């Protein structure tokens, strides 16, 4: 099974470090891996580096043993289809004419260029994320934030990826819909055998989907394991603050 791996990443911002020797690996076909940490710690930046959108000056990001930032032409197209990211900014829409149908058809083109074409209908892709297929023909600007997030997930899944990088994927959904979508997403991930890195402040979502969680602070991974173990008696000051900010959630995990 292919592995997406960051090894010994270093990245500075001002006088501090965003990455200070950070290493992490996500394996296709394995249960989802969670990523937690305080706001501004660099979780979104890490996903940008893992997806090849950001080149880090020191350290390497590899997929299937090959450096991501050195991929060219066909190999890059294959990577873009095999590794997909859903960021918290995926809901941004600049073209008022853009529809979910168009967005998903564009994703199918990426799949074809990456050698992962398939005959799944756009309507079926929308149904897979709990959307009415008729919504596919409405302009994205008329969709709710939750509907746009569902479209972003469907777009990422449209290439049948082996690795999925999720950055706050369900924040725009109401609590009831978030719970239902979390269950549905967990089933989809297991069914498709996708390796997942889930970065989120939603501790309940992380706990529900991820048996293994990495805690990020001070530019690196400071703790790994089950979420209940990480937050039960954290040593790192940032993790203490994170646990203190969600006492009810932490109590439920114990």
XYZ file of N, CA and C in Angstrom:
762
model
N 0.837 -1.195 0.000
C 0.000 0.000 0.000
C 0.883 1.260 0.000
N 0.550 2.285 -0.802
C 1.364 3.497 -0.843
C 1.271 4.298 0.447
N 2.340 5.023 0.727
C 2.436 5.852 1.920
C 2.782 7.279 1.534
N 2.085 8.240 2.132
C 2.427 9.655 2.002
C 3.156 10.038 3.278
N 4.382 10.555 3.109
C 5.232 10.746 4.286
C 5.929 12.096 4.245
N 5.905 12.782 5.374
C 6.723 13.976 5.567
C 7.853 13.600 6.503
N 9.071 13.968 6.151
C 10.230 13.577 6.949
C 11.092 14.792 7.279
N 11.148 15.108 8.582
C 12.079 16.116 9.093
C 11.871 17.477 8.423
N 10.628 17.954 8.426
C 10.310 19.238 7.800
C 10.695 20.404 8.702
N 11.268 21.429 8.076
C 11.577 22.670 8.773
C 11.005 23.832 7.970
N 10.317 24.735 8.661
C 9.768 25.927 8.010
C 9.641 27.010 9.072
N 10.204 28.171 8.792
C 10.161 29.263 9.764
C 9.160 30.330 9.326
N 8.690 31.075 10.324
C 7.837 32.237 10.063
C 8.219 33.293 11.087
N 8.786 34.401 10.592
C 9.290 35.403 11.524
C 10.443 34.827 12.328
N 10.338 34.953 13.652
C 11.392 34.443 14.523
C 11.109 33.035 15.035
N 9.986 32.441 14.622
C 9.629 31.128 15.147
C 9.551 30.066 14.069
N 9.252 28.856 14.529
C 9.139 27.719 13.625
C 7.675 27.331 13.430
N 7.285 27.076 12.164
C 6.022 26.402 11.884
C 6.266 24.899 11.944
N 7.354 24.455 11.277
C 7.807 23.060 11.378
C 9.216 23.069 11.953
N 9.440 22.246 12.935
C 10.748 22.136 13.555
C 11.118 20.657 13.646
N 11.485 20.088 12.477
C 11.820 18.664 12.425
C 10.596 17.780 12.476
N 9.517 18.196 11.815
C 8.248 17.457 11.868
C 8.245 16.278 10.898
N 7.796 15.130 11.379
C 7.663 13.928 10.538
C 6.300 13.286 10.802
N 5.677 12.773 9.742
C 4.372 12.122 9.866
C 4.168 11.237 8.639
N 3.387 10.168 8.783
C 3.118 9.265 7.654
C 1.648 8.865 7.659
N 1.066 8.761 6.449
C -0.311 8.304 6.275
C -0.284 7.159 5.283
N -0.798 6.009 5.687
C -0.783 4.812 4.855
C -2.148 4.551 4.238
N -2.171 4.296 2.936
C -3.408 3.905 2.270
C -3.890 2.574 2.832
N -5.195 2.438 2.986
C -5.767 1.195 3.453
C -5.794 1.027 4.957
N -5.233 2.011 5.688
C -5.214 1.949 7.145
C -6.285 2.886 7.726
N -6.681 2.700 8.996
C -7.683 3.581 9.605
C -7.243 5.037 9.584
N -8.192 5.970 9.580
C -7.863 7.399 9.555
C -6.973 7.812 10.725
N -6.120 8.781 10.447
C -5.213 9.348 11.448
C -5.666 10.777 11.730
N -5.776 11.126 13.005
C -6.196 12.470 13.374
C -5.010 13.385 13.618
N -5.241 14.690 13.452
C -4.226 15.703 13.730
C -4.893 16.833 14.502
N -4.456 17.046 15.738
C -5.018 18.108 16.559
C -3.912 19.057 16.981
N -4.330 20.212 17.500
C -3.384 21.204 17.970
C -4.065 22.547 18.042
N -3.491 23.501 18.749
C -4.104 24.820 18.883
C -4.173 25.559 17.550
N -5.036 26.558 17.480
C -5.150 27.382 16.275
C -3.808 28.025 15.956
N -3.473 28.053 14.665
C -2.243 28.687 14.228
C -0.998 27.850 14.380
N -1.163 26.571 14.778
C 0.013 25.732 15.008
C 0.638 25.238 13.707
N -0.134 25.249 12.608
C 0.433 24.833 11.319
C -0.206 23.606 10.710
N -1.389 23.207 11.181
C -2.051 22.012 10.632
C -2.406 22.214 9.160
N -2.969 23.377 8.830
C -3.328 23.668 7.436
C -2.077 23.751 6.566
N -1.012 24.329 7.094
C 0.256 24.421 6.357
C 0.820 23.038 6.093
N 0.690 22.143 7.056
C 1.185 20.773 6.870
C 0.421 20.071 5.755
N -0.893 20.244 5.721
C -1.676 19.622 4.653
C -1.285 20.202 3.293
N -1.004 21.500 3.244
C -0.537 22.107 1.986
C 0.789 21.494 1.547
N 1.673 21.213 2.497
C 2.961 20.597 2.161
C 2.764 19.153 1.702
N 1.915 18.407 2.394
C 1.686 17.011 2.034
C 1.019 16.872 0.665
N 0.186 17.835 0.311
C -0.520 17.760 -0.974
C 0.283 18.339 -2.131
N 1.489 18.811 -1.844
C 2.343 19.347 -2.902
C 2.061 20.786 -3.261
N 1.176 21.450 -2.511
C 0.847 22.849 -2.806
C 1.880 23.804 -2.223
N 2.656 23.329 -1.259
C 3.671 24.153 -0.607
C 4.987 23.398 -0.594
N 6.033 24.036 -1.070
C 7.365 23.435 -1.033
C 8.090 23.929 0.218
N 8.469 22.991 1.065
C 9.158 23.321 2.310
C 10.661 23.360 2.054
N 11.363 24.388 2.541
C 12.793 24.539 2.217
C 13.688 23.424 2.741
N 13.312 22.806 3.866
C 14.127 21.709 4.404
C 13.232 20.535 4.764
N 13.713 19.330 4.464
C 12.922 18.128 4.690
C 12.290 17.661 3.387
N 11.664 16.499 3.429
C 11.084 15.925 2.213
C 9.653 15.451 2.452
N 8.865 15.526 1.394
C 7.542 14.905 1.360
C 7.577 13.896 0.224
N 7.292 12.633 0.537
C 7.338 11.587 -0.485
C 6.013 10.845 -0.545
N 5.691 10.354 -1.727
C 4.533 9.488 -1.922
C 5.000 8.257 -2.675
N 4.761 7.113 -2.082
C 5.230 5.866 -2.688
C 6.744 5.897 -2.868
N 7.438 6.597 -1.954
C 8.893 6.671 -1.990
C 9.474 7.719 -2.917
N 8.618 8.474 -3.616
C 9.099 9.462 -4.590
C 8.855 10.876 -4.064
N 9.848 11.773 -4.154
C 9.676 13.150 -3.678
C 8.551 13.859 -4.439
N 7.591 14.371 -3.700
C 6.409 14.984 -4.311
C 6.772 16.214 -5.131
N 7.698 17.023 -4.656
C 8.021 18.274 -5.348
C 8.912 18.088 -6.564
N 9.325 16.845 -6.835
C 10.126 16.584 -8.037
C 9.329 15.866 -9.117
N 8.065 15.609 -8.861
C 7.241 14.920 -9.854
C 6.994 15.833 -11.046
N 6.975 15.259 -12.228
C 6.769 16.037 -13.442
C 5.694 15.383 -14.313
N 4.955 16.215 -15.032
C 4.010 15.818 -16.068
C 3.117 14.653 -15.655
N 3.283 13.476 -16.260
C 2.391 12.362 -16.004
C 2.424 11.930 -14.543
N 3.618 11.895 -13.950
C 3.734 11.496 -12.549
C 3.005 12.490 -11.639
N 3.076 13.779 -11.966
C 2.378 14.802 -11.190
C 0.867 14.653 -11.335
N 0.410 14.345 -12.533
C -1.024 14.137 -12.761
C -1.521 12.931 -11.968
N -0.718 11.885 -11.940
C -1.088 10.700 -11.168
C -1.174 11.037 -9.683
N -0.186 11.800 -9.188
C -0.197 12.186 -7.777
C -1.431 13.018 -7.454
N -1.779 13.966 -8.313
C -2.924 14.843 -8.072
C -4.240 14.071 -8.029
N -4.279 12.915 -8.684
C -5.476 12.079 -8.647
C -5.450 11.122 -7.456
N -4.278 10.666 -7.090
C -4.160 9.652 -6.028
C -4.171 10.255 -4.628
N -3.739 11.516 -4.517
C -3.723 12.216 -3.234
C -4.576 13.472 -3.366
N -5.621 13.552 -2.554
C -6.564 14.672 -2.669
C -6.700 15.380 -1.329
N -6.913 16.678 -1.381
C -7.050 17.474 -0.161
C -8.375 18.230 -0.175
N -8.999 18.307 0.986
C -10.190 19.128 1.189
C -9.848 20.109 2.297
N -9.679 21.375 1.941
C -9.282 22.370 2.928
C -10.508 23.109 3.449
N -10.291 23.847 4.521
C -11.380 24.651 5.078
C -11.740 25.810 4.154
N -10.946 26.009 3.112
C -11.230 27.070 2.149
C -11.892 26.531 0.883
N -12.248 25.241 0.888
C -12.834 24.634 -0.304
C -14.207 25.208 -0.655
N -14.828 25.891 0.296
C -16.156 26.447 0.051
C -16.099 27.756 -0.733
N -14.893 28.318 -0.872
C -14.761 29.595 -1.577
C -15.120 29.430 -3.052
N -15.985 30.309 -3.534
C -16.421 30.268 -4.934
C -16.268 31.661 -5.525
N -15.508 31.779 -6.608
C -15.303 33.084 -7.242
C -16.097 33.234 -8.532
N -16.415 32.116 -9.179
C -17.150 32.155 -10.444
C -18.637 31.932 -10.175
N -19.479 32.948 -10.398
C -20.918 32.798 -10.107
C -21.607 31.765 -10.986
N -20.970 31.367 -12.076
C -21.586 30.385 -12.981
C -21.251 28.949 -12.597
N -20.296 28.759 -11.680
C -19.838 27.420 -11.333
C -20.926 26.630 -10.612
N -21.160 25.412 -11.089
C -22.114 24.512 -10.444
C -21.371 23.308 -9.868
N -22.054 22.578 -8.990
C -21.463 21.356 -8.446
C -21.215 20.353 -9.566
N -22.132 20.288 -10.522
C -21.975 19.382 -11.653
C -20.678 19.683 -12.412
N -20.427 20.953 -12.659
C -19.208 21.353 -13.378
C -17.963 21.007 -12.555
N -18.030 21.265 -11.276
C -16.886 21.001 -10.414
C -16.550 19.508 -10.396
N -17.569 18.675 -10.351
C -17.343 17.232 -10.327
C -16.868 16.713 -11.684
N -17.366 17.294 -12.756
C -16.887 16.885 -14.083
C -15.420 17.272 -14.267
N -15.022 18.421 -13.717
C -13.612 18.810 -13.771
C -12.751 17.819 -12.984
N -13.281 17.339 -11.848
C -12.554 16.354 -11.052
C -12.397 15.042 -11.817
N -13.414 14.665 -12.593
C -13.308 13.445 -13.397
C -12.231 13.589 -14.476
N -12.021 14.823 -14.967
C -10.944 15.059 -15.930
C -9.584 14.838 -15.268
N -9.458 15.306 -14.010
C -8.217 15.081 -13.258
C -7.985 13.584 -13.089
N -9.076 12.850 -12.833
C -8.974 11.392 -12.692
C -8.479 10.754 -13.983
N -9.005 11.203 -15.107
C -8.580 10.633 -16.393
C -7.114 10.930 -16.667
N -6.693 12.166 -16.406
C -5.287 12.517 -16.633
C -4.362 11.702 -15.730
N -4.866 11.341 -14.562
C -4.063 10.557 -13.631
C -4.230 9.069 -13.800
N -4.931 8.636 -14.872
C -5.108 7.217 -15.135
C -6.074 6.531 -14.195
N -7.035 7.303 -13.612
C -7.976 6.737 -12.647
C -9.415 7.020 -13.071
N -9.654 6.992 -14.375
C -10.994 7.286 -14.885
C -11.969 6.192 -14.467
N -13.240 6.569 -14.369
C -14.290 5.632 -13.979
C -15.619 6.135 -14.523
N -16.617 5.273 -14.466
C -17.903 5.592 -15.081
C -18.950 6.070 -14.075
N -18.541 6.411 -12.870
C -19.496 6.860 -11.858
C -20.157 8.161 -12.287
N -21.467 8.217 -12.199
C -22.209 9.405 -12.601
C -22.072 10.499 -11.548
N -22.151 11.757 -12.002
C -22.100 12.889 -11.083
C -23.211 12.777 -10.049
N -24.394 12.366 -10.495
C -25.522 12.220 -9.570
C -25.193 11.246 -8.441
N -24.511 10.157 -8.772
C -24.146 9.160 -7.759
C -23.086 9.706 -6.795
N -22.195 10.560 -7.314
C -21.185 11.171 -6.447
C -21.847 12.065 -5.404
N -22.872 12.810 -5.814
C -23.573 13.682 -4.883
C -24.362 12.875 -3.859
N -24.999 11.809 -4.313
C -25.746 10.945 -3.397
C -24.806 10.349 -2.352
N -23.569 10.030 -2.772
C -22.592 9.407 -1.871
C -22.246 10.293 -0.681
N -22.408 11.624 -0.844
C -22.128 12.537 0.273
C -23.408 13.129 0.849
N -24.536 12.480 0.551
C -25.799 12.870 1.163
C -26.463 14.084 0.564
N -26.231 14.348 -0.731
C -26.852 15.508 -1.372
C -27.895 15.094 -2.383
N -28.884 15.922 -2.563
C -29.882 15.737 -3.611
C -29.192 15.982 -4.958
N -29.261 15.030 -5.884
C -28.600 15.215 -7.190
C -29.036 16.478 -7.916
N -30.273 16.933 -7.681
C -30.748 18.150 -8.350
C -29.925 19.370 -7.959
N -29.305 19.317 -6.761
C -28.488 20.449 -6.320
C -27.254 20.621 -7.192
N -26.907 19.586 -7.937
C -25.732 19.663 -8.786
C -25.844 20.690 -9.893
N -27.055 21.077 -10.235
C -27.250 22.017 -11.340
C -27.466 23.443 -10.863
N -27.436 23.640 -9.555
C -27.566 24.988 -9.012
C -26.192 25.644 -8.917
N -26.113 26.966 -9.103
C -24.824 27.646 -8.913
C -24.310 27.408 -7.497
N -23.013 27.200 -7.363
C -22.416 26.945 -6.054
C -22.712 28.079 -5.073
N -22.821 29.305 -5.590
C -23.079 30.450 -4.719
C -24.437 30.363 -4.036
N -25.362 29.577 -4.583
C -26.686 29.460 -3.979
C -26.759 28.318 -2.964
N -25.694 27.533 -2.846
C -25.671 26.424 -1.906
C -25.263 26.914 -0.520
N -25.735 26.231 0.503
C -25.334 26.567 1.867
C -23.884 26.148 2.089
N -23.293 26.634 3.197
C -21.925 26.252 3.513
C -21.776 24.752 3.669
N -22.762 24.125 4.315
C -22.718 22.675 4.487
C -22.797 21.940 3.170
N -23.633 22.438 2.258
C -23.740 21.802 0.936
C -22.436 21.955 0.158
N -21.793 23.104 0.280
C -20.514 23.297 -0.410
C -19.451 22.353 0.139
N -19.484 22.131 1.452
C -18.523 21.185 2.017
C -18.770 19.774 1.510
N -20.022 19.408 1.342
C -20.332 18.085 0.802
C -19.836 17.973 -0.644
N -20.007 19.049 -1.412
C -19.512 19.049 -2.797
C -17.987 18.927 -2.813
N -17.319 19.617 -1.879
C -15.853 19.537 -1.805
C -15.414 18.106 -1.523
N -16.120 17.410 -0.636
C -15.796 16.018 -0.349
C -16.026 15.137 -1.577
N -17.167 15.350 -2.242
C -17.471 14.566 -3.440
C -16.422 14.802 -4.516
N -15.969 16.048 -4.651
C -14.949 16.392 -5.647
C -13.636 15.668 -5.350
N -13.264 15.621 -4.077
C -12.027 14.930 -3.701
C -12.144 13.433 -3.953
N -13.307 12.863 -3.658
C -13.509 11.421 -3.831
C -13.677 11.026 -5.298
N -13.933 12.017 -6.160
C -14.236 11.725 -7.565
C -13.074 11.077 -8.307
N -11.847 11.260 -7.816
C -10.689 10.657 -8.494
C -10.330 9.291 -7.907
N -11.157 8.811 -6.960
C -10.879 7.548 -6.267
C -9.475 7.554 -5.675
N -9.212 8.512 -4.791
C -7.852 8.666 -4.255
C -7.466 7.535 -3.316
N -6.172 7.415 -3.102
C -5.643 6.467 -2.118
C -5.362 7.155 -0.782
N -5.127 8.479 -0.848
C -4.892 9.277 0.352
C -5.804 10.498 0.295
N -6.458 10.801 1.412
C -7.348 11.952 1.507
C -6.897 12.803 2.694
N -6.635 14.078 2.424
C -6.190 15.017 3.451
C -7.336 15.967 3.757
N -7.849 15.904 4.966
C -9.045 16.670 5.342
C -8.694 17.726 6.378
N -9.000 18.975 6.055
C -8.737 20.085 6.967
C -10.071 20.717 7.344
N -10.552 20.436 8.554
C -11.852 20.937 9.032
C -12.947 20.677 7.992
N -13.209 19.417 7.647
C -14.100 19.120 6.523
C -15.589 19.304 6.787
N -16.024 19.399 8.069
C -17.453 19.431 8.357
C -17.871 20.637 9.194
N -17.056 21.672 9.236
C -17.331 22.794 10.126
C -18.618 23.539 9.786
N -19.028 23.539 8.522
C -20.200 24.315 8.119
C -21.517 23.568 8.328
N -21.443 22.302 8.733
C -22.660 21.526 8.958
C -23.191 21.772 10.363
N -24.518 21.740 10.515
C -25.089 21.859 11.852
C -24.779 20.589 12.643
N -24.873 20.641 13.975
C -24.454 19.495 14.806
C -25.105 18.170 14.419
N -26.422 18.186 14.123
C -27.099 16.942 13.761
C -26.547 16.396 12.437
N -26.436 17.275 11.435
C -25.929 16.851 10.129
C -24.470 16.422 10.227
N -23.708 17.081 11.116
C -22.290 16.745 11.274
C -22.135 15.317 11.796
N -22.982 14.955 12.769
C -22.906 13.600 13.308
C -23.245 12.554 12.272
N -24.315 12.818 11.504
C -24.734 11.870 10.470
C -23.681 11.769 9.375
N -23.104 12.918 8.988
C -22.098 12.912 7.936
C -20.819 12.240 8.405
N -20.488 12.401 9.684
C -19.296 11.741 10.221
C -19.430 10.228 10.126
N -20.603 9.708 10.480
C -20.832 8.263 10.360
C -20.741 7.818 8.907
N -21.358 8.607 8.034
C -21.366 8.270 6.611
C -19.946 8.336 6.041
N -19.196 9.360 6.431
C -17.830 9.520 5.934
C -16.954 8.363 6.412
N -17.139 7.965 7.669
C -16.376 6.839 8.188
C -16.640 5.572 7.396
N -17.912 5.345 7.052
C -18.269 4.165 6.254
C -17.641 4.232 4.859
N -17.683 5.417 4.241
C -17.110 5.585 2.900
C -15.607 5.313 2.909
N -14.917 5.868 3.903
C -13.467 5.691 4.002
C -13.114 4.214 4.132
N -13.858 3.521 5.004
C -13.585 2.094 5.207
C -13.895 1.292 3.947
N -14.998 1.630 3.285
C -15.420 0.906 2.088
C -14.409 1.073 0.956
N -13.878 2.287 0.802
C -12.967 2.580 -0.301
C -11.507 2.290 0.038
N -11.210 2.059 1.309
C -9.839 1.756 1.699
C -8.893 2.932 1.553
N -9.389 4.132 1.816
C -8.588 5.338 1.645
C -7.828 5.640 2.938
N -6.550 6.003 2.801
C -5.798 6.511 3.940
C -6.171 7.966 4.168
N -6.413 8.354 5.410
C -6.920 9.693 5.702
C -6.126 10.362 6.811
N -5.806 11.642 6.599
C -5.326 12.502 7.664
C -6.409 13.538 7.908
N -6.953 13.556 9.121
C -8.031 14.468 9.479
C -7.522 15.487 10.485
N -7.394 16.738 10.043
C -6.985 17.831 10.920
C -8.229 18.606 11.330
N -8.451 18.729 12.637
C -9.683 19.392 13.073
C -9.599 19.824 14.524
N -10.353 20.906 14.833
C -10.573 21.308 16.222
C -11.748 20.553 16.824
N -12.514 19.876 15.992
C -13.673 19.123 16.457
C -13.191 17.808 17.065
N -12.967 17.817 18.365
C -12.388 16.653 19.030
C -13.309 15.438 18.945
N -14.619 15.672 18.966
C -15.548 14.545 18.884
C -15.468 13.880 17.518
N -15.329 14.674 16.464
C -15.181 14.117 15.121
C -13.891 13.310 15.023
N -12.796 13.859 15.538
C -11.513 13.160 15.503
C -11.599 11.857 16.297
N -12.205 11.929 17.474
C -12.312 10.737 18.304
C -13.177 9.668 17.648
N -14.233 10.100 16.943
C -15.144 9.162 16.289
C -14.473 8.427 15.136
N -13.639 9.130 14.361
C -13.101 8.557 13.127
C -11.681 8.014 13.240
N -10.918 8.491 14.219
C -9.467 8.231 14.201
C -8.992 7.464 15.430
N -8.660 6.196 15.285
C -8.114 5.453 16.424
C -6.732 5.940 16.845
N -5.987 6.511 15.899
C -4.674 7.091 16.205
C -4.701 8.586 15.908
N -4.178 9.360 16.841
C -4.179 10.817 16.717
C -2.775 11.341 17.010
N -2.344 12.327 16.208
C -1.089 13.028 16.461
C -1.421 14.433 16.962
N -0.744 14.861 18.013
C -0.919 16.213 18.544
C 0.261 17.060 18.109
N -0.043 18.199 17.497
C 0.989 19.079 16.956
C 1.130 20.313 17.831
N 2.359 20.637 18.193
C 2.655 21.835 18.968
C 4.137 22.134 18.835
N 4.480 23.392 18.948
C 5.901 23.793 18.909
C 6.604 23.309 17.646
N 5.857 23.224 16.533
C 6.465 22.896 15.252
C 6.682 21.429 14.984
N 6.183 20.554 15.871
C 6.423 19.133 15.660
C 5.291 18.315 16.277
N 5.392 16.997 16.193
C 4.419 16.109 16.814
C 4.891 15.836 18.242
N 4.081 16.238 19.214
C 4.509 16.123 20.616
C 3.869 14.932 21.330
N 2.832 14.336 20.733
C 2.197 13.168 21.344
C 1.424 12.417 20.271
N 1.363 11.099 20.397
C 0.622 10.247 19.466
C -0.052 9.132 20.245
N -1.230 8.727 19.769
C -1.963 7.652 20.418
C -3.450 7.883 20.320
N -4.220 7.200 21.137
C -5.661 7.436 21.192
C -5.913 8.821 21.774
N -6.953 9.494 21.301
C -7.229 10.861 21.752
C -7.431 10.917 23.262
N -8.106 9.922 23.804
C -8.345 9.902 25.247
C -7.033 9.874 26.025
N -6.042 9.151 25.514
C -4.747 9.066 26.186
C -3.989 10.388 26.080
N -4.048 11.010 24.912
C -3.316 12.255 24.682
C -3.822 13.370 25.587
N -5.148 13.467 25.757
C -5.734 14.592 26.480
C -6.023 14.298 27.955
N -5.830 13.061 28.379
C -6.146 12.733 29.776
C -5.188 13.413 30.749
N -3.909 13.481 30.396
C -2.925 14.127 31.266
C -1.777 14.672 30.420
N -2.060 15.679 29.600
C -1.039 16.172 28.665
C 0.099 16.883 29.389
N 1.305 16.709 28.867
C 2.470 17.382 29.435
C 2.740 18.708 28.735
N 2.470 18.764 27.438
C 2.723 19.981 26.673
C 1.713 21.071 27.055
N 2.190 22.300 27.225
C 1.329 23.392 27.666
C 0.211 23.680 26.666
N 0.515 23.599 25.366
C -0.504 23.855 24.352
C -1.610 22.813 24.416
N -1.248 21.559 24.685
C -2.247 20.506 24.790
C -3.062 20.640 26.073
N -2.433 21.123 27.135
C -3.179 21.392 28.360
C -4.268 22.425 28.104
N -3.933 23.473 27.356
C -4.902 24.510 27.022
C -6.010 23.950 26.127
N -5.629 23.086 25.198
C -6.615 22.472 24.299
C -7.595 21.626 25.099
N -7.089 20.825 26.027
C -7.956 19.992 26.857
C -8.829 20.838 27.762
N -8.266 21.916 28.301
C -9.024 22.787 29.201
C -10.157 23.501 28.478
N -9.973 23.745 27.167
C -11.001 24.450 26.390
C -12.173 23.563 26.016
N -12.024 22.232 26.164
C -13.100 21.296 25.815
C -13.279 20.267 26.923
N -13.598 20.716 28.129
C -13.662 19.787 29.276
C -14.741 18.717 29.128
N -15.885 19.070 28.538
C -16.963 18.071 28.399
C -16.559 16.968 27.428
N -15.937 17.370 26.316
C -15.485 16.379 25.338
C -14.429 15.470 25.953
N -13.466 16.052 26.668
C -12.405 15.267 27.278
C -12.992 14.295 28.307
N -13.993 14.740 29.066
C -14.620 13.869 30.060
C -15.274 12.672 29.402
N -15.889 12.887 28.237
C -16.563 11.780 27.538
C -15.560 10.765 27.004
N -14.356 11.231 26.676
C -13.366 10.311 26.114
C -12.786 9.376 27.181
N -12.881 9.751 28.434
C -12.253 8.955 29.497
C -13.061 7.708 29.811
